Tab-separated table of N, CA and C in Angstrom:
chain	number	residue	atom	x	y	z
B	1	MET	N	-29.266	-1.014	-0.181
B	1	MET	CA	-28.810	-0.587	-1.680
B	1	MET	C	-27.855	-2.026	-2.009
B	2	ASP	N	-27.607	-2.494	-2.991
B	2	ASP	CA	-26.946	-3.810	-3.140
B	2	ASP	C	-25.513	-3.423	-3.036
B	3	TYR	N	-24.885	-3.530	-2.237
B	3	TYR	CA	-23.895	-2.983	-1.794
B	3	TYR	C	-22.234	-4.407	-3.491
B	4	GLN	N	-23.112	-5.514	-3.049
B	4	GLN	CA	-21.861	-6.402	-3.822
B	4	GLN	C	-22.272	-6.087	-5.065
B	5	ARG	N	-23.074	-5.495	-5.703
B	5	ARG	CA	-23.465	-5.071	-6.924
B	5	ARG	C	-22.488	-3.355	-7.449
B	6	LEU	N	-22.654	-2.959	-5.937
B	6	LEU	CA	-21.626	-1.525	-6.373
B	6	LEU	C	-20.070	-1.586	-6.375
B	7	LEU	N	-19.829	-3.274	-6.123
B	7	LEU	CA	-18.450	-3.019	-5.458
B	7	LEU	C	-18.088	-4.565	-6.813
B	8	ILE	N	-18.960	-5.233	-7.819
B	8	ILE	CA	-19.020	-5.179	-9.348
B	8	ILE	C	-18.621	-4.712	-10.367
B	9	ASP	N	-18.960	-3.496	-9.644
B	9	ASP	CA	-19.958	-2.626	-10.878
B	9	ASP	C	-18.186	-1.458	-11.069
B	10	HIS	N	-17.756	-2.367	-10.062
B	10	HIS	CA	-16.557	-0.179	-9.593
B	10	HIS	C	-15.209	-1.134	-9.407
B	11	LEU	N	-14.688	-2.632	-9.616
B	11	LEU	CA	-14.076	-3.198	-9.941
B	11	LEU	C	-12.828	-2.661	-10.746
B	12	ASP	N	-13.167	-1.842	-11.706
B	12	ASP	CA	-12.118	-1.470	-12.674
B	12	ASP	C	-11.391	-0.417	-11.705
B	13	LEU	N	-12.541	0.613	-11.456
B	13	LEU	CA	-12.251	2.022	-10.264
B	13	LEU	C	-10.799	1.280	-9.128
B	14	ILE	N	-11.247	0.071	-8.381
B	14	ILE	CA	-10.355	-0.338	-7.313
B	14	ILE	C	-8.858	-0.332	-7.566
B	15	ASP	N	-9.751	-1.484	-8.869
B	15	ASP	CA	-8.184	-2.124	-9.014
B	15	ASP	C	-6.804	-0.850	-9.500
B	16	LYS	N	-7.762	-0.067	-10.521
B	16	LYS	CA	-7.032	1.422	-11.194
B	16	LYS	C	-6.552	1.997	-9.454
B	17	ILE	N	-7.535	2.571	-8.491
B	17	ILE	CA	-6.650	2.656	-6.942
B	17	ILE	C	-5.882	1.903	-7.024
B	18	VAL	N	-6.059	0.394	-6.671
B	18	VAL	CA	-4.981	-0.328	-6.379
B	18	VAL	C	-3.458	-0.350	-6.694
B	19	ARG	N	-3.219	0.193	-8.118
B	19	ARG	CA	-2.403	0.341	-8.694
B	19	ARG	C	-1.753	1.467	-7.945
B	20	SER	N	-2.248	2.125	-8.048
B	20	SER	CA	-1.135	3.911	-7.562
B	20	SER	C	-1.146	3.374	-6.131
B	21	ALA	N	-1.874	3.144	-5.606
B	21	ALA	CA	-1.705	3.009	-4.596
B	21	ALA	C	-0.123	2.088	-4.170
B	22	GLY	N	-0.218	0.991	-4.654
B	22	GLY	CA	0.692	0.778	-5.453
B	22	GLY	C	2.216	1.282	-5.061
B	23	ARG	N	1.986	1.804	-5.781
B	23	ARG	CA	3.205	1.772	-7.055
B	23	ARG	C	3.885	3.649	-6.059
B	24	ARG	N	3.093	4.621	-5.661
B	24	ARG	CA	2.778	5.298	-4.651
B	24	ARG	C	4.079	4.282	-2.745
B	25	ARG	N	3.350	3.489	-2.941
B	25	ARG	CA	4.265	2.586	-1.788
B	25	ARG	C	5.288	1.446	-2.223
B	26	HIS	N	6.341	2.052	-3.331
B	26	HIS	CA	6.791	1.156	-4.123
B	26	HIS	C	6.613	-0.705	-4.291
B	27	LEU	N	5.243	-0.839	-3.936
B	27	LEU	CA	5.604	-3.220	-4.290
B	27	LEU	C	5.726	-3.177	-5.125
B	28	SER	N	6.330	-4.246	-5.810
B	28	SER	CA	6.402	-5.179	-6.789
B	28	SER	C	5.223	-5.499	-6.706
B	29	ALA	N	5.541	-6.183	-8.527
B	29	ALA	CA	4.082	-6.905	-9.101
B	29	ALA	C	3.580	-7.784	-7.677
B	30	GLY	N	4.231	-8.798	-8.178
B	30	GLY	CA	3.732	-9.858	-6.988
B	30	GLY	C	3.152	-9.163	-5.522
B	31	GLU	N	3.397	-8.263	-4.836
B	31	GLU	CA	2.776	-7.815	-3.509
B	31	GLU	C	1.242	-6.424	-4.298
B	32	ARG	N	1.755	-5.831	-4.888
B	32	ARG	CA	0.070	-5.555	-5.528
B	32	ARG	C	-0.665	-5.881	-5.688
B	33	GLU	N	-0.191	-7.406	-5.984
B	33	GLU	CA	-1.036	-8.330	-6.430
B	33	GLU	C	-2.015	-8.607	-4.903
B	34	ASP	N	-0.982	-9.241	-4.033
B	34	ASP	CA	-1.294	-9.418	-2.595
B	34	ASP	C	-2.305	-7.936	-2.511
B	35	PHE	N	-1.781	-7.096	-2.290
B	35	PHE	CA	-2.141	-6.021	-1.854
B	35	PHE	C	-3.327	-5.577	-2.544
B	36	ALA	N	-3.998	-5.774	-4.121
B	36	ALA	CA	-4.846	-6.181	-4.295
B	36	ALA	C	-6.651	-6.940	-3.240
B	37	GLY	N	-5.490	-8.128	-3.188
B	37	GLY	CA	-7.040	-9.026	-2.961
B	37	GLY	C	-7.031	-8.234	-1.590
B	38	PHE	N	-5.883	-8.175	-0.786
B	38	PHE	CA	-6.899	-7.534	0.273
B	38	PHE	C	-7.661	-6.490	0.253
B	39	VAL	N	-7.367	-5.900	-0.222
B	39	VAL	CA	-8.596	-4.389	-1.088
B	39	VAL	C	-9.737	-5.038	-0.707
B	40	LYS	N	-9.847	-5.955	-1.285
B	40	LYS	CA	-11.160	-6.314	-1.748
B	40	LYS	C	-11.008	-7.011	-1.193
B	41	LEU	N	-10.239	-7.735	-0.333
B	41	LEU	CA	-11.669	-8.701	0.965
B	41	LEU	C	-11.659	-7.878	1.982
B	42	ARG	N	-11.554	-6.860	2.267
B	42	ARG	CA	-11.357	-6.548	3.511
B	42	ARG	C	-12.770	-4.949	2.729
B	43	LEU	N	-13.112	-4.694	1.245
B	43	LEU	CA	-14.361	-4.285	1.314
B	43	LEU	C	-15.194	-4.986	1.219
B	44	VAL	N	-14.906	-6.235	1.238
B	44	VAL	CA	-16.649	-7.183	1.495
B	44	VAL	C	-16.191	-8.170	2.714
B	45	GLU	N	-15.746	-8.138	3.651
B	45	GLU	CA	-16.214	-8.759	4.897
B	45	GLU	C	-16.755	-7.456	6.159
B	46	ASP	N	-17.411	-8.122	6.928
B	46	ASP	CA	-18.273	-7.399	7.712
B	46	ASP	C	-19.700	-6.945	6.694
B	47	ASN	N	-20.030	-7.125	5.402
B	47	ASN	CA	-21.094	-7.819	5.152
B	47	ASN	C	-20.922	-5.586	4.331
B	48	TYR	N	-20.002	-5.888	3.687
B	48	TYR	CA	-19.813	-4.741	3.010
B	48	TYR	C	-19.384	-3.199	3.158
B	49	ALA	N	-18.951	-2.972	4.950
B	49	ALA	CA	-18.712	-2.213	6.139
B	49	ALA	C	-18.593	-1.361	5.809
B	50	ILE	N	-17.349	-0.768	4.638
B	50	ILE	CA	-16.631	-0.127	4.288
B	50	ILE	C	-17.645	0.731	3.254
B	51	LEU	N	-18.021	-0.123	2.456
B	51	LEU	CA	-19.267	0.846	1.310
B	51	LEU	C	-20.393	1.049	2.098
B	52	ARG	N	-20.856	0.367	2.822
B	52	ARG	CA	-22.133	0.550	3.684
B	52	ARG	C	-21.483	2.272	4.245
B	53	LYS	N	-19.863	2.430	4.520
B	53	LYS	CA	-20.458	3.936	5.494
B	53	LYS	C	-19.877	4.398	3.948
B	54	PHE	N	-20.030	4.613	2.832
B	54	PHE	CA	-20.081	5.708	2.444
B	54	PHE	C	-21.167	6.637	2.074
B	55	GLN	N	-21.388	7.848	2.393
B	55	GLN	CA	-22.690	8.560	3.088
B	55	GLN	C	-22.712	9.668	1.712
B	56	SER	N	-21.776	8.769	0.782
B	56	SER	CA	-22.303	10.603	-0.363
B	56	SER	C	-21.442	11.407	-0.455
B	57	ARG	N	-20.885	12.190	0.538
B	57	ARG	CA	-20.475	13.243	0.585
B	57	ARG	C	-19.255	14.215	-0.247
B	58	SER	N	-18.965	12.954	-1.107
B	58	SER	CA	-17.904	12.967	-1.814
B	58	SER	C	-18.000	12.364	-3.251
B	59	THR	N	-16.997	12.111	-4.094
B	59	THR	CA	-17.151	10.973	-5.032
B	59	THR	C	-17.490	10.116	-4.147
B	60	LEU	N	-17.434	8.266	-4.869
B	60	LEU	CA	-16.849	7.741	-4.723
B	60	LEU	C	-15.775	6.795	-5.111
B	61	TRP	N	-15.890	7.868	-6.310
B	61	TRP	CA	-13.872	7.611	-6.842
B	61	TRP	C	-12.866	8.480	-5.550
B	62	THR	N	-12.957	9.433	-4.783
B	62	THR	CA	-12.989	9.852	-3.382
B	62	THR	C	-12.921	8.768	-2.223
B	63	TYR	N	-13.397	9.159	-2.474
B	63	TYR	CA	-13.954	7.489	-1.318
B	63	TYR	C	-13.290	6.613	-0.973
B	64	LEU	N	-12.927	6.204	-1.683
B	64	LEU	CA	-12.413	4.933	-1.777
B	64	LEU	C	-10.534	5.244	-2.148
B	65	ALA	N	-10.449	6.432	-3.319
B	65	ALA	CA	-9.181	6.657	-2.793
B	65	ALA	C	-8.728	6.751	-1.529
B	66	ALA	N	-9.586	7.209	-0.736
B	66	ALA	CA	-8.722	7.852	0.114
B	66	ALA	C	-9.189	6.890	1.740
B	67	VAL	N	-9.984	5.936	1.157
B	67	VAL	CA	-9.564	4.394	1.974
B	67	VAL	C	-8.460	3.510	1.693
B	68	ILE	N	-8.893	3.610	0.480
B	68	ILE	CA	-7.451	1.664	-0.447
B	68	ILE	C	-6.203	3.068	-0.314
B	69	GLU	N	-6.213	4.030	0.196
B	69	GLU	CA	-4.458	4.449	0.680
B	69	GLU	C	-4.149	4.613	2.030
B	70	ARG	N	-5.516	4.301	3.155
B	70	ARG	CA	-4.860	3.720	4.408
B	70	ARG	C	-5.173	2.445	4.379
B	71	MET	N	-6.026	1.751	3.351
B	71	MET	CA	-5.868	-0.309	3.685
B	71	MET	C	-4.128	-0.043	3.329
B	72	SER	N	-3.508	0.848	2.672
B	72	SER	CA	-2.046	0.379	1.879
B	72	SER	C	-0.826	0.815	2.905
B	73	LEU	N	-0.869	2.059	3.918
B	73	LEU	CA	-0.418	1.960	5.082
B	73	LEU	C	-0.172	0.402	5.620
B	74	ASP	N	-1.711	-0.153	6.099
B	74	ASP	CA	-2.131	-1.474	7.117
B	74	ASP	C	-1.165	-2.477	6.704
B	75	PHE	N	-2.029	-2.460	5.266
B	75	PHE	CA	-1.042	-3.855	4.952
B	75	PHE	C	0.442	-4.073	4.493
B	76	CYS	N	0.829	-2.105	4.450
B	76	CYS	CA	2.703	-2.286	4.314
B	76	CYS	C	3.115	-2.838	6.119
B	77	ALA	N	2.002	-2.350	6.527
B	77	ALA	CA	2.172	-2.234	7.992
B	77	ALA	C	2.659	-3.772	8.584
B	78	GLU	N	1.391	-4.358	8.279
B	78	GLU	CA	1.635	-5.599	8.463
B	78	GLU	C	2.434	-6.228	8.222
B	79	LYS	N	2.850	-5.805	6.685
B	79	LYS	CA	3.976	-7.005	5.685
B	79	LYS	C	5.491	-7.018	6.746
B	80	TRP	N	5.565	-5.355	6.518
B	80	TRP	CA	6.883	-5.364	7.420
B	80	TRP	C	6.846	-4.804	8.732
B	81	GLY	N	6.507	-4.334	9.210
B	81	GLY	CA	6.102	-3.729	10.962
B	81	GLY	C	6.364	-1.627	10.050
B	82	ARG	N	6.468	-1.607	11.613
B	82	ARG	CA	6.435	-0.173	12.013
B	82	ARG	C	7.830	0.127	11.745
B	83	TRP	N	8.496	0.853	10.758
B	83	TRP	CA	10.065	0.917	10.750
B	83	TRP	C	10.358	2.103	11.207
B	84	ARG	N	11.025	2.617	11.989
B	84	ARG	CA	11.846	3.599	11.503
B	84	ARG	C	13.356	3.371	11.672
B	85	PRO	N	13.704	4.615	11.242
B	85	PRO	CA	15.327	4.761	11.077
B	85	PRO	C	15.831	5.381	12.512
B	86	SER	N	17.529	5.339	12.531
B	86	SER	CA	17.833	5.002	13.339
B	86	SER	C	18.879	6.025	13.221
B	87	ALA	N	18.730	6.759	15.085
B	87	ALA	CA	19.693	7.826	14.630
B	87	ALA	C	20.191	7.949	14.181
B	88	MET	N	21.145	7.183	14.441
B	88	MET	CA	22.737	7.269	13.767
B	88	MET	C	22.652	7.382	11.295
B	89	ALA	N	21.920	6.263	11.509
B	89	ALA	CA	21.349	6.572	10.106
B	89	ALA	C	20.757	8.017	9.710
B	90	GLU	N	20.049	8.481	10.448
B	90	GLU	CA	19.684	9.502	9.976
B	90	GLU	C	20.820	10.620	9.930
B	91	ARG	N	21.432	10.850	10.644
B	91	ARG	CA	22.443	12.100	11.179
B	91	ARG	C	23.231	11.987	9.931
B	92	LEU	N	24.046	10.479	9.179
B	92	LEU	CA	24.576	9.626	8.426
B	92	LEU	C	23.788	10.836	6.678
B	93	GLY	N	23.043	10.035	6.858
B	93	GLY	CA	22.454	11.007	5.640
B	93	GLY	C	20.892	10.358	4.410
B	94	PRO	N	20.644	10.492	3.673
B	94	PRO	CA	19.733	9.174	2.693
B	94	PRO	C	19.344	7.936	2.750
B	95	ALA	N	21.479	7.776	2.513
B	95	ALA	CA	21.296	6.721	1.495
B	95	ALA	C	21.990	5.561	2.684
B	96	ALA	N	21.784	5.776	4.580
B	96	ALA	CA	23.157	5.235	4.828
B	96	ALA	C	21.149	5.009	5.484
B	97	VAL	N	20.249	5.896	5.398
B	97	VAL	CA	18.894	5.492	5.691
B	97	VAL	C	18.014	3.833	4.345
B	98	VAL	N	18.476	4.471	3.872
B	98	VAL	CA	18.269	3.112	2.614
B	98	VAL	C	19.135	1.937	2.469
B	99	LEU	N	20.276	2.181	3.073
B	99	LEU	CA	20.620	0.741	3.220
B	99	LEU	C	20.548	0.300	4.665
B	100	GLU	N	20.080	1.133	5.562
B	100	GLU	CA	19.666	0.417	6.880
B	100	GLU	C	18.339	-0.140	6.381
B	101	ARG	N	17.434	0.784	5.903
B	101	ARG	CA	16.183	0.045	5.409
B	101	ARG	C	16.017	-1.547	4.909
B	102	LEU	N	17.278	-1.293	3.949
B	102	LEU	CA	17.054	-2.537	3.231
B	102	LEU	C	16.950	-3.726	3.928
B	103	VAL	N	18.652	-3.220	4.654
B	103	VAL	CA	18.870	-4.569	5.541
B	103	VAL	C	18.510	-5.061	6.341
B	104	THR	N	17.903	-3.944	7.415
B	104	THR	CA	17.525	-4.478	8.419
B	104	THR	C	15.262	-4.934	8.764
B	105	ARG	N	15.165	-4.153	8.232
B	105	ARG	CA	13.221	-4.378	7.278
B	105	ARG	C	13.070	-4.993	6.103
B	106	ASP	N	14.104	-5.134	5.389
B	106	ASP	CA	13.538	-5.912	4.028
B	106	ASP	C	13.978	-7.166	4.573
B	107	GLY	N	15.425	-7.333	4.321
B	107	GLY	CA	15.805	-8.783	5.262
B	107	GLY	C	17.461	-9.540	4.425
B	108	HIS	N	17.796	-8.191	2.992
B	108	HIS	CA	19.248	-8.480	2.092
B	108	HIS	C	20.481	-8.481	3.210
B	109	THR	N	21.179	-8.865	2.243
B	109	THR	CA	22.204	-8.756	2.973
B	109	THR	C	22.958	-7.550	2.373
B	110	VAL	N	23.418	-7.098	3.633
B	110	VAL	CA	24.934	-6.119	3.020
B	110	VAL	C	24.661	-6.228	1.561
B	111	GLU	N	26.470	-6.737	1.126
B	111	GLU	CA	26.578	-6.710	-0.229
B	111	GLU	C	24.760	-6.490	-1.308
B	112	GLU	N	23.790	-7.336	-1.219
B	112	GLU	CA	22.566	-6.741	-1.626
B	112	GLU	C	22.143	-5.752	-1.565
B	113	ALA	N	22.564	-5.267	-0.567
B	113	ALA	CA	21.346	-3.760	-0.123
B	113	ALA	C	22.633	-3.093	-1.184
B	114	ILE	N	24.223	-2.346	-1.030
B	114	ILE	CA	24.763	-1.837	-1.739
B	114	ILE	C	24.133	-2.083	-2.632
B	115	GLU	N	24.267	-3.079	-3.444
B	115	GLU	CA	23.848	-2.601	-4.886
B	115	GLU	C	22.677	-2.529	-5.891
B	116	ILE	N	21.988	-2.768	-4.780
B	116	ILE	CA	20.884	-1.440	-5.524
B	116	ILE	C	20.592	-1.022	-5.188
B	117	ILE	N	21.038	-0.184	-4.119
B	117	ILE	CA	21.217	1.349	-3.788
B	117	ILE	C	22.489	1.730	-5.040
B	118	ARG	N	23.542	0.534	-5.650
B	118	ARG	CA	24.040	1.599	-7.068
B	118	ARG	C	23.063	1.439	-8.029
B	119	THR	N	22.230	0.243	-8.584
B	119	THR	CA	21.210	0.364	-9.307
B	119	THR	C	20.019	1.029	-9.491
B	120	HIS	N	19.542	1.460	-8.476
B	120	HIS	CA	18.389	1.754	-7.864
B	120	HIS	C	18.142	3.396	-7.702
B	121	HIS	N	19.758	4.255	-6.618
B	121	HIS	CA	19.501	5.343	-6.143
B	121	HIS	C	20.542	5.619	-6.294
B	122	ASP	N	21.651	6.145	-7.692
B	122	ASP	CA	22.818	6.669	-8.398
B	122	ASP	C	23.455	7.032	-7.080
B	123	THR	N	23.642	6.299	-6.534
B	123	THR	CA	25.118	6.572	-5.297
B	123	THR	C	25.643	5.555	-5.018
């Protein structure tokens, strides 16, 4: 089977799944572009290993959706690390968790984080 042709024939499908996964992970437009490149590189590397593992036990769409969703986890972990809120933030509630994430994981100042929470989280 020609896996390069399979990839090229389904680039629109891959882009659609990447956009969907990127929105679910709240990636910015630039991050979604980076993620799309990350996905395409992973699909091509090791002589199309991911596509060669497809066994037709589901539709190609379902297989790619599952694979790309897992890639989104890898992409986010590579970009930000595996972040977990502190016990104190969890005790203080959802707003405290968002504030802590914005400051510690995303690198915003406290003032920036508070403004982001005000404008995007109605708090």
